[in-house]
mmCIF file of C-alpha atoms in Angstrom:
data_model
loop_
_atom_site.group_PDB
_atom_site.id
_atom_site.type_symbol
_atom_site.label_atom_id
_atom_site.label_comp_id
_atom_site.label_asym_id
_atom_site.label_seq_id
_atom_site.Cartn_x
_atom_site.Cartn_y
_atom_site.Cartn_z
ATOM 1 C CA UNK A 197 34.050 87.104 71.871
ATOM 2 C CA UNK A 198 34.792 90.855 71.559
ATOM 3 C CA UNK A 199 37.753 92.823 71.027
ATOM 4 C CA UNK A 200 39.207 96.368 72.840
ATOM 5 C CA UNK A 201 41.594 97.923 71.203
ATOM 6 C CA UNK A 202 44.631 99.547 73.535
ATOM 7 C CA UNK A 203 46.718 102.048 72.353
ATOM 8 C CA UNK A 204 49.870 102.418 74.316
ATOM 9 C CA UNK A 205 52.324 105.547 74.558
ATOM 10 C CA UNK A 206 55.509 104.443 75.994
ATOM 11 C CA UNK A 207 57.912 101.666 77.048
ATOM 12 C CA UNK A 208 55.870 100.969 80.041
ATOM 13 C CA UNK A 209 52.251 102.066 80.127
ATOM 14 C CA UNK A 210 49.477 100.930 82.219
ATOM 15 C CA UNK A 211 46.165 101.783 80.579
ATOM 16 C CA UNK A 212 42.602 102.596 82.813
ATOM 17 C CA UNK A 213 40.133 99.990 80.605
ATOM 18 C CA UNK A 214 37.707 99.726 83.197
ATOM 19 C CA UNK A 215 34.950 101.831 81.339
ATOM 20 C CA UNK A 216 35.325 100.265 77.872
ATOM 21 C CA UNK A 217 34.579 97.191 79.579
ATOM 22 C CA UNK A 218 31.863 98.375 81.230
ATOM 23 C CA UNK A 219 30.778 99.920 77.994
ATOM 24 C CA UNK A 220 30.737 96.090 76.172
ATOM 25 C CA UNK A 221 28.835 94.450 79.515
ATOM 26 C CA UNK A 222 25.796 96.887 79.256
ATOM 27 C CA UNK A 223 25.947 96.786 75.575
ATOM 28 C CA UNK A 224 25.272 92.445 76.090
ATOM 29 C CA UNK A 225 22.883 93.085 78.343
ATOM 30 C CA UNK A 226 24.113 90.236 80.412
ATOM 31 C CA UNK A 227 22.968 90.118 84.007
ATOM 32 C CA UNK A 228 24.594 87.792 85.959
ATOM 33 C CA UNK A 229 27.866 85.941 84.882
ATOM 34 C CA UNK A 230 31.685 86.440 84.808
ATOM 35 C CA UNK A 231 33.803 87.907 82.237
ATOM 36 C CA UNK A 232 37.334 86.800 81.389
ATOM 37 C CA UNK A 233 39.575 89.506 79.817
ATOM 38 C CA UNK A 234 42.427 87.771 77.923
ATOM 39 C CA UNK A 235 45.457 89.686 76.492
ATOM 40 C CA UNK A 236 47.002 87.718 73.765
ATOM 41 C CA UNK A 237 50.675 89.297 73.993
ATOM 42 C CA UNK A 238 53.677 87.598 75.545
ATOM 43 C CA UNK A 239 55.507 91.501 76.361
ATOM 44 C CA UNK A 240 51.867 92.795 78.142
ATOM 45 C CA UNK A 241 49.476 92.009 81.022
ATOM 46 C CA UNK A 242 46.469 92.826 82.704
ATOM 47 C CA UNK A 243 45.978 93.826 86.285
ATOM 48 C CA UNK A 244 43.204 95.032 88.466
ATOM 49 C CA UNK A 245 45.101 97.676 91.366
ATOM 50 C CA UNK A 246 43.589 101.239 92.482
ATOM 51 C CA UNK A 247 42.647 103.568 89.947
ATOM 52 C CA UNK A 248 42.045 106.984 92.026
ATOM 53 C CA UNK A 249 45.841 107.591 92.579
ATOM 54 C CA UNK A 250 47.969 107.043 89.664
ATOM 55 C CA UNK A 251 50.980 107.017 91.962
ATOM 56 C CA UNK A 252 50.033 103.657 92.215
ATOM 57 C CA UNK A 253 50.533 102.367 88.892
ATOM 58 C CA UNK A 254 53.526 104.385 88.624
ATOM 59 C CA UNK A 255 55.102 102.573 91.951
ATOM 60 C CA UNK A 256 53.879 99.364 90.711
ATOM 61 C CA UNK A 257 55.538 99.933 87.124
ATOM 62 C CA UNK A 258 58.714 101.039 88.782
ATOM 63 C CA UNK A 259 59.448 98.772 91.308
ATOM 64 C CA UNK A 260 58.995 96.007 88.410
ATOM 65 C CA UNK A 261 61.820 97.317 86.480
ATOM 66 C CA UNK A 262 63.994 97.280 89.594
ATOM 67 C CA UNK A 263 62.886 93.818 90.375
ATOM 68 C CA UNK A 264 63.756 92.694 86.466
ATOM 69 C CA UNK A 265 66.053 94.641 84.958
ATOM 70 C CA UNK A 266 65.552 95.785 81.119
ATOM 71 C CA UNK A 267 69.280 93.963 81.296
ATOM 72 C CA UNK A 268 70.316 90.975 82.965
ATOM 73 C CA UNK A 269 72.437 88.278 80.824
ATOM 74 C CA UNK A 270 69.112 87.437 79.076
ATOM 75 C CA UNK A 271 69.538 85.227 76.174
ATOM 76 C CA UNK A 272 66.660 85.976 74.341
ATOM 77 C CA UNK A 273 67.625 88.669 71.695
ATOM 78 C CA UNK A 274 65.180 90.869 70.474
ATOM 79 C CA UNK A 275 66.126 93.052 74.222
ATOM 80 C CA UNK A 276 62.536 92.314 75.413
ATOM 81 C CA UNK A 277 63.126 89.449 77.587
ATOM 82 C CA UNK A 278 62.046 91.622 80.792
ATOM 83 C CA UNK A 279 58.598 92.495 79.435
ATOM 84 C CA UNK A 280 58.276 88.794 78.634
ATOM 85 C CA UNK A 281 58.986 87.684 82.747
ATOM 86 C CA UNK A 282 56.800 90.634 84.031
ATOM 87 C CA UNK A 283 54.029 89.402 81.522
ATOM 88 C CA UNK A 284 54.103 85.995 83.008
ATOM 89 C CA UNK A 285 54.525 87.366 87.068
ATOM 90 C CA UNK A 286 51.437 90.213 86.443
ATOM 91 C CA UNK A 287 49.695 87.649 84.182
ATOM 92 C CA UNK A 288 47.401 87.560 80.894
ATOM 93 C CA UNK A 289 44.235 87.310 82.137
ATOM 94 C CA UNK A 290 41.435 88.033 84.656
ATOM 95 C CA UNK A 291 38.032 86.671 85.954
ATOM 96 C CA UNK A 292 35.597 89.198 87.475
ATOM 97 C CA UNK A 293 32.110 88.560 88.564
ATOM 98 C CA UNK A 294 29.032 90.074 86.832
ATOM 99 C CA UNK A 295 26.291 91.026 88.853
ATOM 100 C CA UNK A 296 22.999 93.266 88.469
ATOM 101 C CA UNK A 297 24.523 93.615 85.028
ATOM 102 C CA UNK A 298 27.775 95.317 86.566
ATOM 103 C CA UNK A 299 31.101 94.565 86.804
ATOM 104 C CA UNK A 300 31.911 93.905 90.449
ATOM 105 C CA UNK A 301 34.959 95.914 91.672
ATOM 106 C CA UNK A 302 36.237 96.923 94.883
ATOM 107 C CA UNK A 303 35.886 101.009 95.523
ATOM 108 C CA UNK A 304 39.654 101.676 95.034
ATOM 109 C CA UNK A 305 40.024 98.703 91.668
ATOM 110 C CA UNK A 306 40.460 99.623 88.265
ATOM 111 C CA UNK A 307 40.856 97.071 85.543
ATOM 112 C CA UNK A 308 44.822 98.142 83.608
ATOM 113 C CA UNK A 309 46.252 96.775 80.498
ATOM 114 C CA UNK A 310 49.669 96.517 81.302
ATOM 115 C CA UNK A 311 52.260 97.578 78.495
ATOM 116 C CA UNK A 312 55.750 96.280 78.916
ATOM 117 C CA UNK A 313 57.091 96.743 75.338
ATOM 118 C CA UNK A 314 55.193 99.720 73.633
ATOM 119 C CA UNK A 315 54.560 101.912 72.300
ATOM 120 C CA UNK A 316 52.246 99.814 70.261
ATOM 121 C CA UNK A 317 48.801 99.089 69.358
ATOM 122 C CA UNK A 318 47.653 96.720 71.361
ATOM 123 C CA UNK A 319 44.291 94.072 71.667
ATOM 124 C CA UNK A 320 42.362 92.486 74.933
ATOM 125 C CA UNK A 321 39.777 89.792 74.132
ATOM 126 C CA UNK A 322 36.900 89.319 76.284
ATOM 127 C CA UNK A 323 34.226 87.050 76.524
ATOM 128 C CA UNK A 324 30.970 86.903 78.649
ATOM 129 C CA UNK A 325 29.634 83.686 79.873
ATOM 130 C CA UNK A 326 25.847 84.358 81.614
ATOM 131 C CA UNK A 327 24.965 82.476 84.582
ATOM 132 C CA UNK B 20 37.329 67.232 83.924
ATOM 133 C CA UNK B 21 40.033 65.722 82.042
ATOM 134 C CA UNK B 22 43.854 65.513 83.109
ATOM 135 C CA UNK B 23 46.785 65.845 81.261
ATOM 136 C CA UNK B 24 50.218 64.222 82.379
ATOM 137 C CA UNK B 25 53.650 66.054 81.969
ATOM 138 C CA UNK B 26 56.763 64.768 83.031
ATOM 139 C CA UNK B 27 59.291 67.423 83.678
ATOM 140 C CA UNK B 28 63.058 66.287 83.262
ATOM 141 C CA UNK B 29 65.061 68.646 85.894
ATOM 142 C CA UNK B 30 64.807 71.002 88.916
ATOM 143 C CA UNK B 31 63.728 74.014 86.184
ATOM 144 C CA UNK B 32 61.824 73.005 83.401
ATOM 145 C CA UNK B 33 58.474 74.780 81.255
ATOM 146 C CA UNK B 34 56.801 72.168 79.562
ATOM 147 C CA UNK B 35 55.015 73.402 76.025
ATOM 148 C CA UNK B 36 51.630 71.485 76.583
ATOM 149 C CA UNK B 37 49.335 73.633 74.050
ATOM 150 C CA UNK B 38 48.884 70.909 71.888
ATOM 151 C CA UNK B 39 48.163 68.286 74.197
ATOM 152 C CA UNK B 40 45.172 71.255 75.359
ATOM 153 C CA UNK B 41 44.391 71.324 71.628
ATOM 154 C CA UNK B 42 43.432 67.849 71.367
ATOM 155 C CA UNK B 43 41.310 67.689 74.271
ATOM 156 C CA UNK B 44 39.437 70.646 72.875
ATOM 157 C CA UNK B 45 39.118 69.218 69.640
ATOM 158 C CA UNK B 46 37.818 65.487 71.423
ATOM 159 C CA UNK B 47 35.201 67.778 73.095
ATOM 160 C CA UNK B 48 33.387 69.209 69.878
ATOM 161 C CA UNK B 49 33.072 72.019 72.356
ATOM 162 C CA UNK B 50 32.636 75.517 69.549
ATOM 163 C CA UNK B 51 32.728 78.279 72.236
ATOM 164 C CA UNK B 52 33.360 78.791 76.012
ATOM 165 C CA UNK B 53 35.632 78.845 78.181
ATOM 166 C CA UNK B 54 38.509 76.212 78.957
ATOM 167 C CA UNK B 55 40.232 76.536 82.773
ATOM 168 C CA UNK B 56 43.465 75.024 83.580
ATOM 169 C CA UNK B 57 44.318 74.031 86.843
ATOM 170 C CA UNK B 58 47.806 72.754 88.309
ATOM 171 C CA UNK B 59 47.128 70.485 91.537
ATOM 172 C CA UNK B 60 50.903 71.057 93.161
ATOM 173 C CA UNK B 61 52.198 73.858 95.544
ATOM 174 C CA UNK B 62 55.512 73.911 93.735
ATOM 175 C CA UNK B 63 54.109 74.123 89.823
ATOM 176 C CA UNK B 64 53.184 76.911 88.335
ATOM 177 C CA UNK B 65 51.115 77.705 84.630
ATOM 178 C CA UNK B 66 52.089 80.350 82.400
ATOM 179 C CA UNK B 67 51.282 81.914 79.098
ATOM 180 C CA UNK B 68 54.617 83.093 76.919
ATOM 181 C CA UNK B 69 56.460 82.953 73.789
ATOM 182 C CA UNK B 70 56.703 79.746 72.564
ATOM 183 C CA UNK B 71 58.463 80.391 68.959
ATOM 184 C CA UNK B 72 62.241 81.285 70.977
ATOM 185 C CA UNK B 73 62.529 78.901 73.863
ATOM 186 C CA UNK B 74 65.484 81.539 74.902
ATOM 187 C CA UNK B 75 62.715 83.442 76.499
ATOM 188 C CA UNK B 76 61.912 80.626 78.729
ATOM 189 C CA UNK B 77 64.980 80.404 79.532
ATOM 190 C CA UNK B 78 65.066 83.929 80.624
ATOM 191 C CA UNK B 79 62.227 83.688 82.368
ATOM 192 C CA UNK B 80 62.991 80.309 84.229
ATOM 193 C CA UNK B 81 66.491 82.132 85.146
ATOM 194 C CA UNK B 82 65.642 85.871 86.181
ATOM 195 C CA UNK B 83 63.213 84.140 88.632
ATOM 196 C CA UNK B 84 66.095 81.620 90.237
ATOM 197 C CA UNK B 85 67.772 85.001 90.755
ATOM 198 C CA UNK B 86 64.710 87.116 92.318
ATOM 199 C CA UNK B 87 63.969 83.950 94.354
ATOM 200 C CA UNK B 88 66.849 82.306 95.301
ATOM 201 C CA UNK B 89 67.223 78.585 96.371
ATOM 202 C CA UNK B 90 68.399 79.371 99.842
ATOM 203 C CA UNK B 91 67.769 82.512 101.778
ATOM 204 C CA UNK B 92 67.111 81.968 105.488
ATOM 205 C CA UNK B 93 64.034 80.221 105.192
ATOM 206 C CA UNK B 94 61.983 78.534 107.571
ATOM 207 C CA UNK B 95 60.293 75.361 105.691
ATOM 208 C CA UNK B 96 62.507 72.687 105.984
ATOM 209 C CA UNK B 97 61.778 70.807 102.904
ATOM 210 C CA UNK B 98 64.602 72.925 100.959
ATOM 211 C CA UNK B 99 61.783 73.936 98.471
ATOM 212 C CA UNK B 100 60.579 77.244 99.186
ATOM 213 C CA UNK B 101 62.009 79.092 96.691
ATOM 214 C CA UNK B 102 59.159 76.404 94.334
ATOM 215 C CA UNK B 103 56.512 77.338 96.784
ATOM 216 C CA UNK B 104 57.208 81.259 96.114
ATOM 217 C CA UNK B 105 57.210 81.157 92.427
ATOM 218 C CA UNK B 106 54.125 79.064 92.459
ATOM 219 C CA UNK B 107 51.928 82.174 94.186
ATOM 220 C CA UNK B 108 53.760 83.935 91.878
ATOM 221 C CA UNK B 109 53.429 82.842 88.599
ATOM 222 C CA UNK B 110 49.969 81.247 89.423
ATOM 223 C CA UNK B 111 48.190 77.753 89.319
ATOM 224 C CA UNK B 112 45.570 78.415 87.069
ATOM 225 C CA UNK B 113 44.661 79.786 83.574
ATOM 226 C CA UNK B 114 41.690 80.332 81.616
ATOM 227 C CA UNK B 115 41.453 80.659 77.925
ATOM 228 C CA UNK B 116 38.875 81.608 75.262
ATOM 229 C CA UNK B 117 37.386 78.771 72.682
ATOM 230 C CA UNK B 118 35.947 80.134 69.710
ATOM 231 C CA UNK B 119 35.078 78.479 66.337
ATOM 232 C CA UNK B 120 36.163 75.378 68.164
ATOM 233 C CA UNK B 121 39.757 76.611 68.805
ATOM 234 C CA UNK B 122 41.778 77.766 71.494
ATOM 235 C CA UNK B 123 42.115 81.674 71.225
ATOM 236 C CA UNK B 124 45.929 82.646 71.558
ATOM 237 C CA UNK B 125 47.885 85.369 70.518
ATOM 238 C CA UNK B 126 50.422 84.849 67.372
ATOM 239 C CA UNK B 127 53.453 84.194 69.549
ATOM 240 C CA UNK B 128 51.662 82.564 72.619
ATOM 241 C CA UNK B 129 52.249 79.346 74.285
ATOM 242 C CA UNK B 130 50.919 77.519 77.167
ATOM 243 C CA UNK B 131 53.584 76.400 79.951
ATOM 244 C CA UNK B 132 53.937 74.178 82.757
ATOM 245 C CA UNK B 133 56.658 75.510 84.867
ATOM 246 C CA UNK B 134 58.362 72.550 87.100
ATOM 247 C CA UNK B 135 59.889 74.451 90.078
ATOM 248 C CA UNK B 136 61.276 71.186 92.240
ATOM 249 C CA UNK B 137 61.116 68.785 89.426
ATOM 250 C CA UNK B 138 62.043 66.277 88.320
ATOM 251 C CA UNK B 139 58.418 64.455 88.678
ATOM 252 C CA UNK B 140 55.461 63.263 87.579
ATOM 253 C CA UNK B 141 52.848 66.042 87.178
ATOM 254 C CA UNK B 142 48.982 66.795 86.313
ATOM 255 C CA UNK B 143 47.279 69.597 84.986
ATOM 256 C CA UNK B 144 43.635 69.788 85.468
ATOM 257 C CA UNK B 145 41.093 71.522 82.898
ATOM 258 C CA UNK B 146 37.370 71.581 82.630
ATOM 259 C CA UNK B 147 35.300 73.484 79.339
ATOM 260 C CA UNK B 148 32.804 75.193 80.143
ATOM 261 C CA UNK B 149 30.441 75.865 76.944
ATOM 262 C CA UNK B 150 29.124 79.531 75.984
ATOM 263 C CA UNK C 104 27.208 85.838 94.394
ATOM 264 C CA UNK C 105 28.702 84.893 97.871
ATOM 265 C CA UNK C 106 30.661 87.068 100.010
ATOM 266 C CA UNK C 107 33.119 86.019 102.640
ATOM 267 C CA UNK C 108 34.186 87.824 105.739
ATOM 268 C CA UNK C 109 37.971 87.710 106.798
ATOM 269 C CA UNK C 110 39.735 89.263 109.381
ATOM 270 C CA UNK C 111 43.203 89.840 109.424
ATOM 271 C CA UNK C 112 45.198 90.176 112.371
ATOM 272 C CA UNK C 113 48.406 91.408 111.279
ATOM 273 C CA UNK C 114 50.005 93.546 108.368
ATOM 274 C CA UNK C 115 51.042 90.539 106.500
ATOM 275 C CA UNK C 116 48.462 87.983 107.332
ATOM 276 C CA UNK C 117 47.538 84.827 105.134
ATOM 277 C CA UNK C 118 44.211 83.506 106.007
ATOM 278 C CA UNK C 119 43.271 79.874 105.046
ATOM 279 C CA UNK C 120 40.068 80.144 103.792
ATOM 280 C CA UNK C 121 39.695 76.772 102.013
ATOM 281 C CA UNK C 122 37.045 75.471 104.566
ATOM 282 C CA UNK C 123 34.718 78.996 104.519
ATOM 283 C CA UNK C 124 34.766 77.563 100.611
ATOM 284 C CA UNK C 125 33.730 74.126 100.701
ATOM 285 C CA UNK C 126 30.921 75.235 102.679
ATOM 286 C CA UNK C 127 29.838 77.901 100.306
ATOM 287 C CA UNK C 128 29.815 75.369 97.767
ATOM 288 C CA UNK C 129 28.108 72.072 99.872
ATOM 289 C CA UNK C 130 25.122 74.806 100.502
ATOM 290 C CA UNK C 131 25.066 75.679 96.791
ATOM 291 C CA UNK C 132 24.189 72.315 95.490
ATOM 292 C CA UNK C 133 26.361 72.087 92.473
ATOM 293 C CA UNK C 134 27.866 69.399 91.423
ATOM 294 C CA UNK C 135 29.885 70.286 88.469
ATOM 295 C CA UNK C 136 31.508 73.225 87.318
ATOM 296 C CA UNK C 137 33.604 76.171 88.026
ATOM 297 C CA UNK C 138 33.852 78.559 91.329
ATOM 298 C CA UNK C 139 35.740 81.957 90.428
ATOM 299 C CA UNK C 140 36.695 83.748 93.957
ATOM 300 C CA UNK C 141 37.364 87.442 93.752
ATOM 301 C CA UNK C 142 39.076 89.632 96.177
ATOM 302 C CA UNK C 143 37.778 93.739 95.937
ATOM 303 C CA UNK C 144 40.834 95.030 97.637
ATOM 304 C CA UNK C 145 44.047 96.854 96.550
ATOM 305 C CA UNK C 146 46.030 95.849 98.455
ATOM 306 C CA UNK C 147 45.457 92.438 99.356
ATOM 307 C CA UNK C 148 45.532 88.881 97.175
ATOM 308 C CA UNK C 149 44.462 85.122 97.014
ATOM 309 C CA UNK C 150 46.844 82.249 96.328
ATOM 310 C CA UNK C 151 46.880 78.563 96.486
ATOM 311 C CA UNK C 152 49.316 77.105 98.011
ATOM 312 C CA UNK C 153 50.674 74.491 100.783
ATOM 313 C CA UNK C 154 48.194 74.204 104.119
ATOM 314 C CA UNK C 155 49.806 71.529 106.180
ATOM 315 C CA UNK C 156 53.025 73.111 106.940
ATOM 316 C CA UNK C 157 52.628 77.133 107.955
ATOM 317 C CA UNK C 158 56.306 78.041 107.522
ATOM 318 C CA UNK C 159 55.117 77.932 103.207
ATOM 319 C CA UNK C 160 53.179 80.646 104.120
ATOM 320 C CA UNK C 161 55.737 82.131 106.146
ATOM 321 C CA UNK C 162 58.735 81.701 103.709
ATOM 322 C CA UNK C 163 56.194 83.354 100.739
ATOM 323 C CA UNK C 164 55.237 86.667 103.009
ATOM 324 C CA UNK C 165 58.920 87.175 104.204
ATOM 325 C CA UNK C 166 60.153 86.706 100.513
ATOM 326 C CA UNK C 167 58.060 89.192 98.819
ATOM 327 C CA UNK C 168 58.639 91.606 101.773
ATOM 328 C CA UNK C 169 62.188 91.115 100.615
ATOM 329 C CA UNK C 170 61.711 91.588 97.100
ATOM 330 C CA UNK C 171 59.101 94.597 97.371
ATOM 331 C CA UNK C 172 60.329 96.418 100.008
ATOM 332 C CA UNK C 173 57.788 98.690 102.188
ATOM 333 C CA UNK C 174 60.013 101.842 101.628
ATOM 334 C CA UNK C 175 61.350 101.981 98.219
ATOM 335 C CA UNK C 176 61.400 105.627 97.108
ATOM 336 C CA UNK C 177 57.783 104.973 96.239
ATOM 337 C CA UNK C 178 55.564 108.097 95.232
ATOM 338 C CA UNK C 179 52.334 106.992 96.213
ATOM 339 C CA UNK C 180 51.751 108.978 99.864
ATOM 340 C CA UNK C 181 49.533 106.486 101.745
ATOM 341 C CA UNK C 182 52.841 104.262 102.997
ATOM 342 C CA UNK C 183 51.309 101.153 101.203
ATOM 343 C CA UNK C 184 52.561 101.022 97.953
ATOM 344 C CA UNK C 185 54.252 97.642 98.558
ATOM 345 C CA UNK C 186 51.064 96.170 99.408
ATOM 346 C CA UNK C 187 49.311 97.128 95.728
ATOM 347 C CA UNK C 188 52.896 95.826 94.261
ATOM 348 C CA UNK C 189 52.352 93.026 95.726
ATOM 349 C CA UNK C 190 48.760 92.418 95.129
ATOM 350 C CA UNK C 191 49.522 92.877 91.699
ATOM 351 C CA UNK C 192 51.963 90.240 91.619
ATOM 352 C CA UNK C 193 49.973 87.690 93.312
ATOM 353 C CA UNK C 194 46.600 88.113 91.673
ATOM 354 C CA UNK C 195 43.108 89.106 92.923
ATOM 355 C CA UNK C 196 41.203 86.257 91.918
ATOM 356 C CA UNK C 197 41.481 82.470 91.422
ATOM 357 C CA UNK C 198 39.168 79.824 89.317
ATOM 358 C CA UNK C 199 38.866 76.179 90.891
ATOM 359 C CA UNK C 200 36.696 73.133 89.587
ATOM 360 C CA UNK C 201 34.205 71.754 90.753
ATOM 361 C CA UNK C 202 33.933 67.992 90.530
ATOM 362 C CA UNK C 203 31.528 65.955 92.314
ATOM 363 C CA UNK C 204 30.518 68.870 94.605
ATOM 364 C CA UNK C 205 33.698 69.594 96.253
ATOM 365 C CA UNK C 206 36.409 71.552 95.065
ATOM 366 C CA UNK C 207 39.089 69.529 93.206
ATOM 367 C CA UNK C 208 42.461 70.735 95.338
ATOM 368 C CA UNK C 209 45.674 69.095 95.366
ATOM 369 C CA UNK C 210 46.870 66.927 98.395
ATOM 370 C CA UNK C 211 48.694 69.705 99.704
ATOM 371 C CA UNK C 212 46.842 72.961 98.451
ATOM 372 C CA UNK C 213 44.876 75.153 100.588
ATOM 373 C CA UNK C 214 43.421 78.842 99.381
ATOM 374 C CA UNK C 215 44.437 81.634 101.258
ATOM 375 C CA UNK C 216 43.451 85.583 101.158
ATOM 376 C CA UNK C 217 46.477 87.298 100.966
ATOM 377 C CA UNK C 218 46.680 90.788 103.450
ATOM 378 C CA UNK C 219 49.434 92.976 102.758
ATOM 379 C CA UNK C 220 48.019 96.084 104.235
ATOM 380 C CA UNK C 221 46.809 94.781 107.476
ATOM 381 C CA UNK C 222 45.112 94.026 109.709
ATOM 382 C CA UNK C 223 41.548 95.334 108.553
ATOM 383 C CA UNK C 224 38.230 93.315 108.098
ATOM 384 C CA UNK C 225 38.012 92.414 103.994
ATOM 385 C CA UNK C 226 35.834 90.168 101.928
ATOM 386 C CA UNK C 227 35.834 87.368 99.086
ATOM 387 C CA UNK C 228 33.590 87.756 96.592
ATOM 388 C CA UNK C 229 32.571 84.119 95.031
ATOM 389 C CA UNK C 230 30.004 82.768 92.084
ATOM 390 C CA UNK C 231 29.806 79.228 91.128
ATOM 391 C CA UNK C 232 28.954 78.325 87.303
ATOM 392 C CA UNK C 233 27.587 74.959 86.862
ATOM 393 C CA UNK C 234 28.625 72.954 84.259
#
């Protein structure tokens, strides 16, 4: 298992982790496989969406906080309960295929940790598992 | 492939069934891998989330009966839609890391079956796959 | 790795793709383990959900064009922004077991590629990991 380390700058940040992935692939030398990312936070999420227009992420974060509002009657109260429902909608985790010793992506995809609750320091786990 | 049985007690309800994924690691002797979870309904979901306040289940169980209401216009006839759509959204399967022999989860992190039409008898599916 | 050809036909267009699958898979061999399908589009998804009855699929396109709407004060200029939303939301890939050499499916679940951008000619990436 390795670990990335994701430093996040505001309230909502999507962070571009596509080469430090790509960076721990060629570094196993692993040819053929998947890799499961896995973000162990309950206020964060991962997401693979286009990474050559960051008008994208920025629709995608804002149209979450109109769908879940930072308020809305939640009980919870530490004031992070939206962050905690758009954690479990984007989702903690991704499978992507290994092959040739590269990650397969689309042209457009890029592989975001999604920060709901920052600014903080942040981890994704990954592990590789060869065909 | 093993399979786990939760009963969920009303229309709403988010099991807790990390231990009863514990044990079945722990009956595997399986040290490292991968473990994949898999729900077999259309109107069941499986999430990842705080498990320490069950307020934010709570929150997260409501804000989605409001962004995906019980009734609005549709076309199924069943009346259960509304499970259906939070289903594709919250998603039917998980995977998790397994190292040293343990499940890898984040301090606050819980695994959750969400009943959306309950209350029935349900499965969740998992297989290990070793590293 | 496999790759699958699907056309969609319309701009929201849910494909049922379960049978392309299970012949993937009977032509593999394998008898045990995982598949992992992958979808290398933006703006476009898979799901599992209910086969037998088409209004499901009907209900979950009209809902989400409900909640995401395709104008929305979005900044991304290409008119699509509610199709990476929503591709975001519903996931880009999906693991299934293998048991037996078929894929282990609820009664009522079928797997569908999602198109929210439509209609173009896409693909589904798959690899199979024996047990």
């Amino acid at each position: 298992m390795q670990t990335l380390s994701v430093t996040t700058k505001s309230q909502f940040h999507c962070v571009n982790i596509t080469s430090q992935i790509q960076k721990v692939l060629k570094d196993s030398g692993v040819k053929n496989g998947l890799i499961t990312l896995f973000v162990p936070h309950t206020t964060a999420a991962i997401t693979i969406n286009e990474g050559a227009d960051p008008s994208v992420i920025h629709d995608i974060i804002s149209e979450l906080d109109k769908i879940i509002p930072l308020s809305n009657n939640y009980q919870h109260l530490e004031g992070n309960s939206a962050a905690h429902i758009k954690s479990s909608l984007v989702g903690c985790s991704e499978t992507i295929l290994i092959e040739n010793g590269t990650l397969v992506l689309g042209t457009w995809q890029a592989i975001f940790f999604c920060e709901f609750d920052g600014p903080r320091n942040r981890k994704v786990l990954l592990k590789i598992i060869e065909e």
